[in-house]
PDB file of C-alpha atoms and ligand atoms in Angstrom:
ATOM      1  CA  MET A   1       0.000   0.000   0.000  1.00 90.00           C
ATOM      2  CA  ARG A   2       1.582   3.283  -1.118  1.00 96.00           C
ATOM      3  CA  ARG A   3       0.151   5.896   1.217  1.00 98.00           C
ATOM      4  CA  ALA A   4       0.924   9.637   1.192  1.00 98.00           C
ATOM      5  CA  VAL A   5      -0.127  12.586   3.267  1.00 98.00           C
ATOM      6  CA  TYR A   6      -0.841  16.012   1.768  1.00 98.00           C
ATOM      7  CA  PRO A   7      -0.622  18.267   4.824  1.00 98.00           C
ATOM      8  CA  GLY A   8      -1.612  21.892   5.119  1.00 98.00           C
ATOM      9  CA  SER A   9      -3.602  24.526   6.957  1.00 98.00           C
ATOM     10  CA  TYR A  10      -6.443  24.437   4.385  1.00 98.00           C
ATOM     11  CA  ASP A  11      -7.843  27.678   5.784  1.00 98.00           C
ATOM     12  CA  PRO A  12      -9.586  27.402   3.350  1.00 98.00           C
ATOM     13  CA  VAL A  13      -8.911  24.713   0.719  1.00 98.00           C
ATOM     14  CA  THR A  14      -8.504  26.304  -2.736  1.00 98.00           C
ATOM     15  CA  ASN A  15      -8.756  25.076  -6.328  1.00 98.00           C
ATOM     16  CA  GLY A  16      -4.950  24.908  -6.302  1.00 98.00           C
ATOM     17  CA  HIS A  17      -5.046  22.401  -3.430  1.00 98.00           C
ATOM     18  CA  LEU A  18      -7.700  20.364  -5.283  1.00 98.00           C
ATOM     19  CA  ASP A  19      -5.461  20.158  -8.341  1.00 98.00           C
ATOM     20  CA  ILE A  20      -2.625  18.699  -6.242  1.00 98.00           C
ATOM     21  CA  ILE A  21      -5.042  16.320  -4.460  1.00 98.00           C
ATOM     22  CA  GLU A  22      -6.319  14.981  -7.788  1.00 98.00           C
ATOM     23  CA  ARG A  23      -2.827  14.473  -9.182  1.00 98.00           C
ATOM     24  CA  ALA A  24      -1.513  12.910  -5.958  1.00 98.00           C
ATOM     25  CA  ALA A  25      -4.498  10.534  -5.927  1.00 98.00           C
ATOM     26  CA  GLY A  26      -3.276   9.273  -9.303  1.00 98.00           C
ATOM     27  CA  GLN A  27       0.186   8.514  -7.914  1.00 97.00           C
ATOM     28  CA  PHE A  28      -0.615   6.760  -4.616  1.00 98.00           C
ATOM     29  CA  ASP A  29      -2.966   4.005  -3.439  1.00 98.00           C
ATOM     30  CA  GLU A  30      -4.212   6.324  -0.722  1.00 98.00           C
ATOM     31  CA  VAL A  31      -3.810  10.048  -0.062  1.00 98.00           C
ATOM     32  CA  VAL A  32      -4.672  11.549   3.307  1.00 98.00           C
ATOM     33  CA  VAL A  33      -5.408  15.265   3.169  1.00 98.00           C
ATOM     34  CA  ALA A  34      -4.430  16.250   6.696  1.00 98.00           C
ATOM     35  CA  VAL A  35      -5.257  19.521   8.417  1.00 98.00           C
ATOM     36  CA  LEU A  36      -2.286  20.399  10.595  1.00 98.00           C
ATOM     37  CA  ILE A  37      -1.545  23.425  12.695  1.00 95.00           C
ATOM     38  CA  ASN A  38       0.727  26.136  11.331  1.00 94.00           C
ATOM     39  CA  LYS A  39       1.655  28.128  14.436  1.00 93.00           C
ATOM     40  CA  SER A  40       2.597  31.162  12.369  1.00 93.00           C
ATOM     41  CA  LYS A  41      -0.913  31.576  10.890  1.00 93.00           C
ATOM     42  CA  LYS A  42      -4.090  32.976  12.375  1.00 92.00           C
ATOM     43  CA  SER A  43      -7.054  30.952  11.159  1.00 96.00           C
ATOM     44  CA  LEU A  44     -10.475  31.994   9.866  1.00 97.00           C
ATOM     45  CA  PHE A  45     -12.065  28.536  10.174  1.00 98.00           C
ATOM     46  CA  THR A  46     -11.814  26.020  13.009  1.00 97.00           C
ATOM     47  CA  VAL A  47     -10.125  22.698  12.323  1.00 98.00           C
ATOM     48  CA  GLU A  48     -13.572  21.012  12.470  1.00 98.00           C
ATOM     49  CA  GLU A  49     -14.950  23.444   9.871  1.00 98.00           C
ATOM     50  CA  ARG A  50     -11.957  22.851   7.621  1.00 98.00           C
ATOM     51  CA  LEU A  51     -12.404  19.082   7.921  1.00 98.00           C
ATOM     52  CA  GLU A  52     -16.095  19.320   7.107  1.00 98.00           C
ATOM     53  CA  THR A  53     -15.373  21.402   3.999  1.00 98.00           C
ATOM     54  CA  LEU A  54     -12.562  19.129   2.859  1.00 98.00           C
ATOM     55  CA  ARG A  55     -14.774  16.048   3.263  1.00 98.00           C
ATOM     56  CA  GLU A  56     -17.339  17.677   0.975  1.00 97.00           C
ATOM     57  CA  VAL A  57     -14.856  18.523  -1.759  1.00 98.00           C
ATOM     58  CA  VAL A  58     -12.833  15.291  -1.999  1.00 98.00           C
ATOM     59  CA  THR A  59     -15.759  12.948  -2.628  1.00 97.00           C
ATOM     60  CA  ALA A  60     -14.777  12.605  -6.306  1.00 95.00           C
ATOM     61  CA  TRP A  61     -11.659  10.626  -5.375  1.00 98.00           C
ATOM     62  CA  PRO A  62     -12.340   7.268  -3.642  1.00 98.00           C
ATOM     63  CA  ASN A  63      -8.719   6.874  -2.494  1.00 98.00           C
ATOM     64  CA  VAL A  64      -8.594  10.282  -0.780  1.00 98.00           C
ATOM     65  CA  ARG A  65      -9.565  10.755   2.843  1.00 98.00           C
ATOM     66  CA  VAL A  66      -9.401  13.620   5.275  1.00 98.00           C
ATOM     67  CA  ASP A  67      -7.962  13.796   8.766  1.00 98.00           C
ATOM     68  CA  SER A  68      -6.486  16.239  11.269  1.00 98.00           C
ATOM     69  CA  TRP A  69      -3.532  16.203  13.648  1.00 98.00           C
ATOM     70  CA  HIS A  70      -2.390  18.598  16.323  1.00 97.00           C
ATOM     71  CA  GLY A  71       1.196  17.375  16.645  1.00 97.00           C
ATOM     72  CA  LEU A  72       4.247  17.011  14.457  1.00 98.00           C
ATOM     73  CA  LEU A  73       3.716  15.906  10.871  1.00 98.00           C
ATOM     74  CA  VAL A  74       6.406  13.230  11.220  1.00 98.00           C
ATOM     75  CA  ASP A  75       4.545  11.710  14.184  1.00 98.00           C
ATOM     76  CA  TYR A  76       1.393  11.558  12.076  1.00 98.00           C
ATOM     77  CA  CYS A  77       3.343   9.742   9.364  1.00 98.00           C
ATOM     78  CA  ARG A  78       4.839   7.289  11.844  1.00 97.00           C
ATOM     79  CA  THR A  79       1.498   6.573  13.546  1.00 97.00           C
ATOM     80  CA  HIS A  80      -0.379   6.095  10.286  1.00 97.00           C
ATOM     81  CA  GLU A  81       2.294   4.192   8.323  1.00 96.00           C
ATOM     82  CA  ILE A  82       2.665   6.915   5.714  1.00 97.00           C
ATOM     83  CA  GLN A  83       5.666   6.703   3.409  1.00 94.00           C
ATOM     84  CA  ALA A  84       5.585  10.098   1.714  1.00 98.00           C
ATOM     85  CA  ILE A  85       4.636  13.717   2.249  1.00 98.00           C
ATOM     86  CA  VAL A  86       3.271  15.489  -0.842  1.00 98.00           C
ATOM     87  CA  LYS A  87       3.679  19.243  -1.201  1.00 98.00           C
ATOM     88  CA  GLY A  88       2.794  21.568  -4.052  1.00 97.00           C
ATOM     89  CA  LEU A  89       5.251  24.221  -5.204  1.00 97.00           C
ATOM     90  CA  ARG A  90       3.701  27.288  -6.818  1.00 96.00           C
ATOM     91  CA  ALA A  91       6.829  29.349  -7.358  1.00 93.00           C
ATOM     92  CA  VAL A  92      10.457  29.681  -6.325  1.00 92.00           C
ATOM     93  CA  SER A  93       9.239  31.752  -3.367  1.00 90.00           C
ATOM     94  CA  ASP A  94       7.678  28.594  -1.861  1.00 93.00           C
ATOM     95  CA  PHE A  95      10.891  26.649  -2.207  1.00 94.00           C
ATOM     96  CA  ASP A  96      13.065  27.963   0.668  1.00 94.00           C
ATOM     97  CA  TYR A  97      10.441  27.272   3.307  1.00 95.00           C
ATOM     98  CA  GLU A  98       9.325  23.951   1.836  1.00 97.00           C
ATOM     99  CA  LEU A  99      12.894  22.714   1.361  1.00 98.00           C
ATOM    100  CA  GLN A 100      13.730  23.493   4.984  1.00 97.00           C
ATOM    101  CA  MET A 101      10.657  21.623   6.240  1.00 98.00           C
ATOM    102  CA  ALA A 102      11.319  18.676   3.919  1.00 98.00           C
ATOM    103  CA  GLN A 103      14.893  18.388   5.146  1.00 98.00           C
ATOM    104  CA  MET A 104      13.843  18.709   8.790  1.00 98.00           C
ATOM    105  CA  ASN A 105      11.113  16.085   8.403  1.00 98.00           C
ATOM    106  CA  GLN A 106      13.561  13.761   6.645  1.00 98.00           C
ATOM    107  CA  ARG A 107      16.094  14.261   9.433  1.00 98.00           C
ATOM    108  CA  LEU A 108      13.520  13.692  12.175  1.00 98.00           C
ATOM    109  CA  SER A 109      11.932  10.565  10.749  1.00 97.00           C
ATOM    110  CA  GLY A 110      13.347   9.485   7.400  1.00 97.00           C
ATOM    111  CA  VAL A 111      10.041  10.250   5.673  1.00 98.00           C
ATOM    112  CA  GLU A 112      10.508  11.692   2.194  1.00 98.00           C
ATOM    113  CA  THR A 113       8.776  14.779   0.789  1.00 98.00           C
ATOM    114  CA  LEU A 114       7.751  14.684  -2.853  1.00 98.00           C
ATOM    115  CA  PHE A 115       7.120  18.026  -4.520  1.00 98.00           C
ATOM    116  CA  MET A 116       4.559  18.480  -7.270  1.00 98.00           C
ATOM    117  CA  ALA A 117       4.793  21.526  -9.508  1.00 97.00           C
ATOM    118  CA  ALA A 118       1.576  23.509  -9.246  1.00 96.00           C
ATOM    119  CA  ASN A 119      -0.465  23.869 -12.378  1.00 96.00           C
ATOM    120  CA  PRO A 120       0.568  27.350 -13.645  1.00 96.00           C
ATOM    121  CA  VAL A 121      -3.077  28.433 -13.744  1.00 96.00           C
ATOM    122  CA  TYR A 122      -3.002  28.286  -9.931  1.00 96.00           C
ATOM    123  CA  SER A 123       0.487  29.623  -9.265  1.00 95.00           C
ATOM    124  CA  PHE A 124      -0.883  32.935  -7.912  1.00 96.00           C
ATOM    125  CA  LEU A 125      -3.441  31.275  -5.678  1.00 97.00           C
ATOM    126  CA  ALA A 126      -3.079  31.271  -1.874  1.00 97.00           C
ATOM    127  CA  SER A 127      -5.590  30.776   0.957  1.00 97.00           C
ATOM    128  CA  SER A 128      -4.360  34.021   2.525  1.00 96.00           C
ATOM    129  CA  LEU A 129      -5.226  36.016  -0.627  1.00 97.00           C
ATOM    130  CA  VAL A 130      -8.628  34.329  -0.892  1.00 97.00           C
ATOM    131  CA  LYS A 131      -9.354  35.464   2.677  1.00 96.00           C
ATOM    132  CA  GLU A 132      -8.156  38.979   1.962  1.00 96.00           C
ATOM    133  CA  ILE A 133     -10.310  39.273  -1.177  1.00 96.00           C
ATOM    134  CA  ALA A 134     -13.343  37.919   0.699  1.00 96.00           C
ATOM    135  CA  THR A 135     -12.717  40.370   3.564  1.00 93.00           C
ATOM    136  CA  TYR A 136     -13.322  43.241   1.156  1.00 93.00           C
ATOM    137  CA  GLY A 137     -16.360  41.614  -0.445  1.00 93.00           C
ATOM    138  CA  GLY A 138     -14.488  40.485  -3.581  1.00 96.00           C
ATOM    139  CA  ASP A 139     -15.580  37.533  -5.710  1.00 97.00           C
ATOM    140  CA  VAL A 140     -13.690  34.328  -4.896  1.00 98.00           C
ATOM    141  CA  SER A 141     -15.908  31.957  -6.882  1.00 97.00           C
ATOM    142  CA  ALA A 142     -13.207  31.197  -9.470  1.00 97.00           C
ATOM    143  CA  LEU A 143     -10.596  30.491  -6.793  1.00 98.00           C
ATOM    144  CA  VAL A 144     -12.260  28.027  -4.431  1.00 98.00           C
ATOM    145  CA  PRO A 145     -14.854  25.240  -4.633  1.00 98.00           C
ATOM    146  CA  ALA A 146     -18.494  26.310  -4.128  1.00 97.00           C
ATOM    147  CA  ALA A 147     -18.582  24.730  -0.653  1.00 96.00           C
ATOM    148  CA  VAL A 148     -15.801  27.102   0.421  1.00 97.00           C
ATOM    149  CA  GLU A 149     -17.309  30.141  -1.258  1.00 97.00           C
ATOM    150  CA  HIS A 150     -20.566  29.706   0.668  1.00 96.00           C
ATOM    151  CA  ARG A 151     -18.763  29.282   3.961  1.00 97.00           C
ATOM    152  CA  ILE A 152     -16.416  32.213   3.440  1.00 97.00           C
ATOM    153  CA  VAL A 153     -19.256  34.568   2.487  1.00 94.00           C
ATOM    154  CA  ALA A 154     -21.194  33.449   5.592  1.00 95.00           C
ATOM    155  CA  ARG A 155     -18.146  33.859   7.862  1.00 95.00           C
ATOM    156  CA  MET A 156     -17.452  37.372   6.554  1.00 92.00           C
ATOM    157  CA  ALA A 157     -21.095  38.326   7.120  1.00 91.00           C
ATOM    158  CA  GLU A 158     -20.827  37.028  10.724  1.00 93.00           C
ATOM    159  CA  LEU A 159     -17.624  38.967  11.335  1.00 92.00           C
ATOM    160  CA  ASN A 160     -19.016  42.161   9.806  1.00 86.00           C
ATOM    161  CA  SER A 161     -22.155  42.022  11.954  1.00 89.00           C
ATOM    162  CA  ALA A 162     -20.243  41.305  15.197  1.00 81.00           C
TER     163      ALA A 162
HETATM  164  O1  PNS B   1      -0.611  25.165   4.427  1.00 55.86           O
HETATM  165  P1  PNS B   1       0.622  25.474   5.252  1.00 55.86           P
HETATM  166  O2  PNS B   1       0.275  26.461   6.355  1.00 55.86           O
HETATM  167  O3  PNS B   1       1.783  25.936   4.429  1.00 55.86           O
HETATM  168  O4  PNS B   1       1.056  24.092   5.926  1.00 55.86           O
HETATM  169  C1  PNS B   1       2.151  24.047   6.819  1.00 55.86           C
HETATM  170  C2  PNS B   1       2.029  22.811   7.726  1.00 55.86           C
HETATM  171  C3  PNS B   1       0.711  22.869   8.517  1.00 55.86           C
HETATM  172  C4  PNS B   1       2.045  21.546   6.874  1.00 55.86           C
HETATM  173  C5  PNS B   1       3.250  22.839   8.707  1.00 55.86           C
HETATM  174  O5  PNS B   1       3.207  23.998   9.479  1.00 55.86           O
HETATM  175  C6  PNS B   1       3.293  21.595   9.597  1.00 55.86           C
HETATM  176  O6  PNS B   1       3.752  20.548   9.179  1.00 55.86           O
HETATM  177  N1  PNS B   1       2.787  21.738  10.850  1.00 55.86           N
HETATM  178  C7  PNS B   1       2.745  20.647  11.808  1.00 55.86           C
HETATM  179  C8  PNS B   1       3.832  20.798  12.884  1.00 55.86           C
HETATM  180  C9  PNS B   1       5.183  20.330  12.390  1.00 55.86           C
HETATM  181  O7  PNS B   1       5.379  19.175  12.054  1.00 55.86           O
HETATM  182  N2  PNS B   1       6.135  21.264  12.351  1.00 55.86           N
HETATM  183  C10 PNS B   1       7.519  20.998  11.969  1.00 55.86           C
HETATM  184  C11 PNS B   1       7.735  21.247  10.490  1.00 55.86           C
HETATM  185  S1  PNS B   1       9.394  20.875   9.989  1.00 55.86           S
END
């Protein structure tokens, strides 16, 4: 069984993430899309909300499942017998940070990180920008799945009325 994890904050999941999920699902027997905590980011959605959204949007791929983890990624891999970490690279600017994490994770556990080049049509796309656009009432419908668009519009309305 070739099993990989595709970890991230997914706050929220974007069309760029879905592209990597689809392509990773074609390379492995099973892909776990795992919501992990990035201590340097402030989140808009709770982990439970992110899981619920992810579960809705990965139904097209039978070998993809969704999970969350509050500890180290390498401990998740060890506990769940995962052989590879999949990461998407949008641009050279992603590389420094991703390389450092890949090397650290390899050093800590031996688990390998496999990078997939983002589809160029998504190379500008980031969850942080989606949130910023939505904050100002901009249209994010071409950037995220419909399940995310609905939730983000609702969350912004809640925040604006608070
Ligand atoms: O989508 P992101 O925010 O770029 O994903 C980063 C994430 C969540 C995968 C990373 O912060 C992570 O692996 N967090 C779990 C804690 C951990 O293992 N940290 C050590 C990394 S070398």
